Amino acid sequence: MYPSRFNYEAPRSLAEAIALLHDGGDYAKVLAGGQSLVPLMKLRFASPDLIVDINNVPGLDYHRADPDGTLRIGALCRHAELERSDLLKSTQPTMAAAAPLIADPIVRTRGTLVGSLCHADPQGDWASVVTALGGSVVAQGPAGRRTIPLAAFVTGPFENVLEPDEIAVEAVIPAAQGTRSGGYLKLERRVGDFATVGVAVAVETKGETVTRAGIGLTGVGGSTIAATEAAQALTGQPLTAESIGRAADLAAAAARPRTDHRGSADYKRHMVRTFVVRILSRGAVEERAA
Ligand SMILES: Cc1cc2nc3c(=O)[nH]c(=O)nc-3n(C[C@H](O)[C@H](O)[C@H](O)COP(=O)(O)OP(=O)(O)OC[C@H]3O[C@@H](n4cnc5c(N)ncnc54)[C@H](O)[C@@H]3O)c2cc1C
């Protein structure tokens, strides 16, 4: 199907893009990688009056670490760049594990992490990863910039708190306060598919003690789920088979899966538990080996 008629603008600065959104009428949309928006428009689930294509806006295609280790990912940083990133491989195990599992190579060439967060698909992998890492989104509009924790940014399936004239300019991952470990595991029907179940785990340790933990769940609820109690069950003590098992049980209890053609609710909950144990047990083994 063809999309409905729309006006198209390709501004060359952030200020121009924001002004276009501000004056853009009732229904203007930002276009980044187009990997979610364009299919929705072709299916006519979305029919914006105006598309503001930000691909010509300079200075948004970065991912870099501040001197203190804070990671910043610009709005035009593609999934593929993150997949190839040595910075992620050396400092962000959860992100490095997720990057090759997003969609397929063609989608990864165009799609962006920030676009994925804005799209707020319950099956979007990055939202769980950024949730586990305690990340945020920086939005810029006519009134300036504001930083929004991801937990407050996503308000429901395909919903975020951006004002119509705001652009998400970057995602921010806080610096680790200890040694970072973790991973992302995804159950998919075939390579390149959306997650039937995805689990992101990020752990920081000082010595043997877990000082911070985060667990994000993909595809097992109406929105990305932060398994907060599960993460809390890990903190303040070393990783042990007992603490891992308890966290896995709590993560499975936090999941809200529905039975569908991809599997029963019980099966998906079981997979959440299995993935938490698998990621954390591997972390424990690697740490002991170090
Ligand atoms: C075949 C296929 C398979 C896929 N499989 C997966 C998968 O397995 N896992 C997964 O996580 N994703 C998957 N995706 C989605 C893909 O990751 C998208 O790239 C991503 O969801 C959206 O990023 P984008 O840059 O393409 O955003 P766009 O499609 O350009 O935009 C998506 C939405 O976010 C808004 N938006 C985008 N950027 C901004 C911004 N900077 N500021 C404000 N609003 C913004 C747009 O207005 C739109 O509403 C798949 C897509 C396809 C086509």
mmCIF file of N, CA and C and ligand atoms in Angstrom, residues 21 27-40 46 51-52 54-55 60 74-79 101-104 107-108 110-121 123-127 137-139 153 158 160 162-163 166-170 184 186 188 192-195 218, ligand 1:
data_model
loop_
_atom_site.group_PDB
_atom_site.id
_atom_site.type_symbol
_atom_site.label_atom_id
_atom_site.label_comp_id
_atom_site.label_asym_id
_atom_site.label_seq_id
_atom_site.Cartn_x
_atom_site.Cartn_y
_atom_site.Cartn_z
ATOM 1 N N LEU A 21 8.987 21.353 13.247
ATOM 2 C CA LEU A 21 8.054 20.573 14.084
ATOM 3 C C LEU A 21 7.100 21.511 14.829
ATOM 4 N N TYR A 27 0.111 16.974 13.166
ATOM 5 C CA TYR A 27 0.693 15.646 13.133
ATOM 6 C C TYR A 27 1.945 15.647 12.269
ATOM 7 N N ALA A 28 3.050 16.062 12.895
ATOM 8 C CA ALA A 28 4.354 16.012 12.226
ATOM 9 C C ALA A 28 5.159 14.886 12.861
ATOM 10 N N LYS A 29 6.002 14.260 12.073
ATOM 11 C CA LYS A 29 6.812 13.145 12.573
ATOM 12 C C LYS A 29 8.264 13.341 12.177
ATOM 13 N N VAL A 30 9.151 13.002 13.098
ATOM 14 C CA VAL A 30 10.588 12.952 12.799
ATOM 15 C C VAL A 30 10.880 11.652 12.050
ATOM 16 N N LEU A 31 11.712 11.758 11.018
ATOM 17 C CA LEU A 31 12.194 10.554 10.329
ATOM 18 C C LEU A 31 13.682 10.397 10.617
ATOM 19 N N ALA A 32 14.069 9.268 11.218
ATOM 20 C CA ALA A 32 15.498 8.983 11.447
ATOM 21 C C ALA A 32 15.895 7.870 10.484
ATOM 22 N N GLY A 33 15.934 6.620 10.953
ATOM 23 C CA GLY A 33 16.272 5.513 10.048
ATOM 24 C C GLY A 33 15.104 5.080 9.172
ATOM 25 N N GLY A 34 13.901 5.423 9.578
ATOM 26 C CA GLY A 34 12.714 5.080 8.797
ATOM 27 C C GLY A 34 12.313 3.616 8.864
ATOM 28 N N GLN A 35 13.014 2.825 9.666
ATOM 29 C CA GLN A 35 12.784 1.368 9.661
ATOM 30 C C GLN A 35 11.515 0.968 10.405
ATOM 31 N N SER A 36 10.974 1.863 11.197
ATOM 32 C CA SER A 36 9.675 1.609 11.826
ATOM 33 C C SER A 36 8.613 2.541 11.251
ATOM 34 N N LEU A 37 8.989 3.800 11.054
ATOM 35 C CA LEU A 37 7.996 4.790 10.590
ATOM 36 C C LEU A 37 7.512 4.489 9.174
ATOM 37 N N VAL A 38 8.419 4.182 8.274
ATOM 38 C CA VAL A 38 8.010 3.981 6.874
ATOM 39 C C VAL A 38 7.063 2.776 6.731
ATOM 40 N N PRO A 39 7.393 1.616 7.347
ATOM 41 C CA PRO A 39 6.411 0.519 7.265
ATOM 42 C C PRO A 39 5.048 0.908 7.844
ATOM 43 N N LEU A 40 5.048 1.652 8.951
ATOM 44 C CA LEU A 40 3.762 2.059 9.539
ATOM 45 C C LEU A 40 2.988 2.965 8.591
ATOM 46 N N ALA A 46 0.126 4.903 10.415
ATOM 47 C CA ALA A 46 0.528 6.286 10.692
ATOM 48 C C ALA A 46 0.340 7.084 9.405
ATOM 49 N N ILE A 51 6.598 15.155 7.375
ATOM 50 C CA ILE A 51 7.777 14.381 7.784
ATOM 51 C C ILE A 51 8.955 15.343 7.878
ATOM 52 N N VAL A 52 9.620 15.347 9.025
ATOM 53 C CA VAL A 52 10.846 16.131 9.186
ATOM 54 C C VAL A 52 12.000 15.137 9.238
ATOM 55 N N ILE A 54 15.585 14.090 9.630
ATOM 56 C CA ILE A 54 16.747 14.704 10.316
ATOM 57 C C ILE A 54 18.083 14.178 9.784
ATOM 58 N N ASN A 55 18.042 13.386 8.706
ATOM 59 C CA ASN A 55 19.279 12.757 8.238
ATOM 60 C C ASN A 55 20.318 13.742 7.708
ATOM 61 N N LEU A 60 24.936 14.457 14.557
ATOM 62 C CA LEU A 60 24.097 13.559 15.368
ATOM 63 C C LEU A 60 24.482 12.089 15.206
ATOM 64 N N GLY A 74 24.256 9.469 19.658
ATOM 65 C CA GLY A 74 23.507 10.494 18.943
ATOM 66 C C GLY A 74 22.326 9.929 18.172
ATOM 67 N N ALA A 75 21.412 10.809 17.806
ATOM 68 C CA ALA A 75 20.146 10.401 17.182
ATOM 69 C C ALA A 75 20.330 9.746 15.820
ATOM 70 N N LEU A 76 21.501 9.966 15.179
ATOM 71 C CA LEU A 76 21.709 9.326 13.873
ATOM 72 C C LEU A 76 22.782 8.231 13.931
ATOM 73 N N CYS A 77 23.047 7.740 15.123
ATOM 74 C CA CYS A 77 23.969 6.597 15.252
ATOM 75 C C CYS A 77 23.193 5.318 14.914
ATOM 76 N N ARG A 78 23.627 4.635 13.864
ATOM 77 C CA ARG A 78 22.880 3.456 13.370
ATOM 78 C C ARG A 78 23.198 2.220 14.215
ATOM 79 N N HIS A 79 22.267 1.269 14.170
ATOM 80 C CA HIS A 79 22.515 -0.009 14.862
ATOM 81 C C HIS A 79 23.840 -0.625 14.393
ATOM 82 N N LEU A 101 21.895 -8.491 17.435
ATOM 83 C CA LEU A 101 20.611 -9.212 17.475
ATOM 84 C C LEU A 101 19.440 -8.332 17.057
ATOM 85 N N ILE A 102 19.696 -7.059 16.743
ATOM 86 C CA ILE A 102 18.619 -6.171 16.310
ATOM 87 C C ILE A 102 18.308 -6.484 14.852
ATOM 88 N N ALA A 103 17.131 -6.938 14.571
ATOM 89 C CA ALA A 103 16.659 -7.108 13.190
ATOM 90 C C ALA A 103 17.675 -7.858 12.323
ATOM 91 N N ASP A 104 17.906 -7.358 11.115
ATOM 92 C CA ASP A 104 18.821 -7.988 10.166
ATOM 93 C C ASP A 104 19.813 -6.931 9.677
ATOM 94 N N VAL A 107 18.303 -3.675 8.004
ATOM 95 C CA VAL A 107 17.650 -2.765 8.956
ATOM 96 C C VAL A 107 18.702 -2.088 9.830
ATOM 97 N N ARG A 108 19.721 -2.855 10.229
ATOM 98 C CA ARG A 108 20.741 -2.288 11.123
ATOM 99 C C ARG A 108 21.538 -1.170 10.433
ATOM 100 N N ARG A 110 20.362 1.208 8.607
ATOM 101 C CA ARG A 110 19.635 2.484 8.631
ATOM 102 C C ARG A 110 19.067 2.828 10.012
ATOM 103 N N GLY A 111 18.547 1.823 10.708
ATOM 104 C CA GLY A 111 17.832 2.088 11.963
ATOM 105 C C GLY A 111 18.752 2.639 13.041
ATOM 106 N N THR A 112 18.169 3.391 13.965
ATOM 107 C CA THR A 112 18.953 4.044 15.014
ATOM 108 C C THR A 112 18.492 3.585 16.398
ATOM 109 N N LEU A 113 19.417 3.623 17.349
ATOM 110 C CA LEU A 113 19.061 3.279 18.734
ATOM 111 C C LEU A 113 18.059 4.298 19.282
ATOM 112 N N VAL A 114 18.333 5.585 19.039
ATOM 113 C CA VAL A 114 17.432 6.616 19.582
ATOM 114 C C VAL A 114 16.040 6.485 18.950
ATOM 115 N N GLY A 115 15.993 6.200 17.651
ATOM 116 C CA GLY A 115 14.688 5.993 16.993
ATOM 117 C C GLY A 115 13.948 4.818 17.599
ATOM 118 N N SER A 116 14.692 3.775 17.944
ATOM 119 C CA SER A 116 14.085 2.601 18.565
ATOM 120 C C SER A 116 13.484 2.971 19.922
ATOM 121 N N LEU A 117 14.202 3.776 20.718
ATOM 122 C CA LEU A 117 13.665 4.207 22.017
ATOM 123 C C LEU A 117 12.417 5.060 21.812
ATOM 124 N N CYS A 118 12.468 5.969 20.839
ATOM 125 C CA CYS A 118 11.299 6.835 20.582
ATOM 126 C C CYS A 118 10.106 6.010 20.116
ATOM 127 N N HIS A 119 10.347 5.011 19.322
ATOM 128 C CA HIS A 119 9.266 4.183 18.770
ATOM 129 C C HIS A 119 8.558 3.390 19.883
ATOM 130 N N ALA A 120 9.308 3.039 20.925
ATOM 131 C CA ALA A 120 8.746 2.408 22.136
ATOM 132 C C ALA A 120 7.941 1.141 21.844
ATOM 133 N N ASP A 121 8.451 0.358 20.920
ATOM 134 C CA ASP A 121 7.831 -0.939 20.629
ATOM 135 C C ASP A 121 8.130 -1.895 21.790
ATOM 136 N N GLN A 123 8.523 -4.799 21.750
ATOM 137 C CA GLN A 123 9.478 -5.795 21.268
ATOM 138 C C GLN A 123 10.806 -5.179 20.820
ATOM 139 N N GLY A 124 10.986 -3.906 21.076
ATOM 140 C CA GLY A 124 12.253 -3.250 20.740
ATOM 141 C C GLY A 124 13.339 -3.689 21.716
ATOM 142 N N ASP A 125 14.451 -4.134 21.187
ATOM 143 C CA ASP A 125 15.512 -4.670 22.052
ATOM 144 C C ASP A 125 16.246 -3.580 22.833
ATOM 145 N N TRP A 126 16.496 -2.430 22.176
ATOM 146 C CA TRP A 126 17.330 -1.417 22.834
ATOM 147 C C TRP A 126 16.690 -0.879 24.104
ATOM 148 N N ALA A 127 15.373 -0.783 24.132
ATOM 149 C CA ALA A 127 14.730 -0.200 25.325
ATOM 150 C C ALA A 127 15.027 -1.044 26.566
ATOM 151 N N VAL A 137 17.141 9.644 27.916
ATOM 152 C CA VAL A 137 17.058 10.269 26.593
ATOM 153 C C VAL A 137 17.147 11.779 26.798
ATOM 154 N N VAL A 138 17.948 12.433 25.945
ATOM 155 C CA VAL A 138 18.010 13.894 25.989
ATOM 156 C C VAL A 138 17.143 14.440 24.863
ATOM 157 N N ALA A 139 16.165 15.268 25.238
ATOM 158 C CA ALA A 139 15.248 15.843 24.250
ATOM 159 C C ALA A 139 15.542 17.329 24.096
ATOM 160 N N PHE A 153 10.449 8.066 30.135
ATOM 161 C CA PHE A 153 10.334 8.472 28.715
ATOM 162 C C PHE A 153 9.274 7.646 27.995
ATOM 163 N N PHE A 158 4.339 2.089 22.136
ATOM 164 C CA PHE A 158 4.438 3.086 21.068
ATOM 165 C C PHE A 158 4.133 4.502 21.561
ATOM 166 N N ASN A 160 5.664 7.863 23.949
ATOM 167 C CA ASN A 160 6.713 8.486 24.755
ATOM 168 C C ASN A 160 6.270 9.879 25.165
ATOM 169 N N LEU A 162 7.729 12.779 24.588
ATOM 170 C CA LEU A 162 8.212 13.915 23.794
ATOM 171 C C LEU A 162 7.053 14.832 23.433
ATOM 172 N N GLU A 163 7.305 16.144 23.513
ATOM 173 C CA GLU A 163 6.335 17.105 22.990
ATOM 174 C C GLU A 163 6.404 17.047 21.461
ATOM 175 N N GLU A 166 9.584 18.475 20.025
ATOM 176 C CA GLU A 166 10.866 18.046 20.600
ATOM 177 C C GLU A 166 11.491 16.933 19.750
ATOM 178 N N ILE A 167 12.805 16.954 19.709
ATOM 179 C CA ILE A 167 13.576 15.886 19.054
ATOM 180 C C ILE A 167 14.453 15.220 20.118
ATOM 181 N N ALA A 168 14.481 13.897 20.094
ATOM 182 C CA ALA A 168 15.419 13.177 20.967
ATOM 183 C C ALA A 168 16.789 13.273 20.311
ATOM 184 N N VAL A 169 17.719 13.976 20.950
ATOM 185 C CA VAL A 169 19.013 14.211 20.306
ATOM 186 C C VAL A 169 20.055 13.161 20.667
ATOM 187 N N GLU A 170 19.929 12.571 21.861
ATOM 188 C CA GLU A 170 20.875 11.509 22.203
ATOM 189 C C GLU A 170 20.325 10.641 23.328
ATOM 190 N N TYR A 184 22.820 -9.784 26.815
ATOM 191 C CA TYR A 184 21.460 -9.742 26.281
ATOM 192 C C TYR A 184 21.211 -11.053 25.559
ATOM 193 N N LYS A 186 18.140 -13.298 23.437
ATOM 194 C CA LYS A 186 16.890 -13.064 22.704
ATOM 195 C C LYS A 186 16.421 -14.364 22.077
ATOM 196 N N GLU A 188 14.135 -15.787 19.292
ATOM 197 C CA GLU A 188 13.446 -15.331 18.085
ATOM 198 C C GLU A 188 13.105 -16.532 17.226
ATOM 199 N N GLY A 192 16.766 -12.439 12.761
ATOM 200 C CA GLY A 192 16.280 -11.163 12.238
ATOM 201 C C GLY A 192 14.885 -10.820 12.700
ATOM 202 N N ASP A 193 14.244 -11.736 13.418
ATOM 203 C CA ASP A 193 12.868 -11.498 13.851
ATOM 204 C C ASP A 193 12.855 -10.665 15.134
ATOM 205 N N PHE A 194 11.694 -10.105 15.420
ATOM 206 C CA PHE A 194 11.511 -9.463 16.720
ATOM 207 C C PHE A 194 11.545 -10.527 17.815
ATOM 208 N N ALA A 195 11.783 -10.062 19.055
ATOM 209 C CA ALA A 195 11.946 -10.991 20.181
ATOM 210 C C ALA A 195 10.624 -11.640 20.569
ATOM 211 N N THR A 218 12.121 -7.763 27.246
ATOM 212 C CA THR A 218 11.564 -7.411 25.940
ATOM 213 C C THR A 218 10.459 -8.383 25.549
HETATM 214 C C1 LIG B 1 12.088 -6.068 9.127
HETATM 215 C C2 LIG B 1 12.349 -5.346 10.410
HETATM 216 C C3 LIG B 1 12.781 -6.066 11.513
HETATM 217 C C4 LIG B 1 13.022 -5.403 12.720
HETATM 218 N N1 LIG B 1 13.450 -6.145 13.774
HETATM 219 C C5 LIG B 1 13.747 -5.531 14.936
HETATM 220 C C6 LIG B 1 14.249 -6.257 16.034
HETATM 221 O O1 LIG B 1 14.447 -7.477 15.981
HETATM 222 N N2 LIG B 1 14.503 -5.570 17.174
HETATM 223 C C7 LIG B 1 14.315 -4.228 17.287
HETATM 224 O O2 LIG B 1 14.570 -3.661 18.346
HETATM 225 N N3 LIG B 1 13.876 -3.504 16.248
HETATM 226 C C8 LIG B 1 13.588 -4.118 15.080
HETATM 227 N N4 LIG B 1 13.135 -3.366 14.027
HETATM 228 C C9 LIG B 1 12.940 -1.916 14.202
HETATM 229 C C10 LIG B 1 14.247 -1.174 13.946
HETATM 230 O O3 LIG B 1 15.136 -1.421 14.995
HETATM 231 C C11 LIG B 1 14.053 0.338 13.821
HETATM 232 O O4 LIG B 1 15.200 0.823 13.258
HETATM 233 C C12 LIG B 1 13.845 1.135 15.079
HETATM 234 O O5 LIG B 1 12.762 0.637 15.783
HETATM 235 C C13 LIG B 1 13.472 2.576 14.797
HETATM 236 O O6 LIG B 1 14.591 3.323 14.478
HETATM 237 P P1 LIG B 1 14.575 4.265 13.211
HETATM 238 O O7 LIG B 1 15.775 5.127 13.320
HETATM 239 O O8 LIG B 1 14.426 3.462 11.986
HETATM 240 O O9 LIG B 1 13.282 5.194 13.496
HETATM 241 P P2 LIG B 1 12.152 5.713 12.504
HETATM 242 O O10 LIG B 1 11.484 4.596 11.818
HETATM 243 O O11 LIG B 1 12.696 6.799 11.645
HETATM 244 O O12 LIG B 1 11.180 6.366 13.585
HETATM 245 C C14 LIG B 1 10.443 5.553 14.480
HETATM 246 C C15 LIG B 1 9.578 6.450 15.374
HETATM 247 O O13 LIG B 1 10.401 7.196 16.262
HETATM 248 C C16 LIG B 1 10.306 8.600 15.993
HETATM 249 N N5 LIG B 1 11.688 9.112 16.048
HETATM 250 C C17 LIG B 1 12.783 8.534 15.494
HETATM 251 N N6 LIG B 1 13.882 9.230 15.812
HETATM 252 C C18 LIG B 1 13.449 10.270 16.573
HETATM 253 C C19 LIG B 1 14.133 11.346 17.223
HETATM 254 N N7 LIG B 1 15.458 11.480 17.150
HETATM 255 N N8 LIG B 1 13.393 12.233 17.925
HETATM 256 C C20 LIG B 1 12.047 12.099 18.017
HETATM 257 N N9 LIG B 1 11.351 11.090 17.433
HETATM 258 C C21 LIG B 1 12.055 10.198 16.726
HETATM 259 C C22 LIG B 1 9.671 8.725 14.627
HETATM 260 O O14 LIG B 1 8.940 9.936 14.486
HETATM 261 C C23 LIG B 1 8.771 7.502 14.598
HETATM 262 O O15 LIG B 1 7.584 7.770 15.303
HETATM 263 C C24 LIG B 1 12.863 -3.991 12.815
HETATM 264 C C25 LIG B 1 12.459 -3.262 11.689
HETATM 265 C C26 LIG B 1 12.200 -3.921 10.505
HETATM 266 C C27 LIG B 1 11.772 -3.125 9.309
#
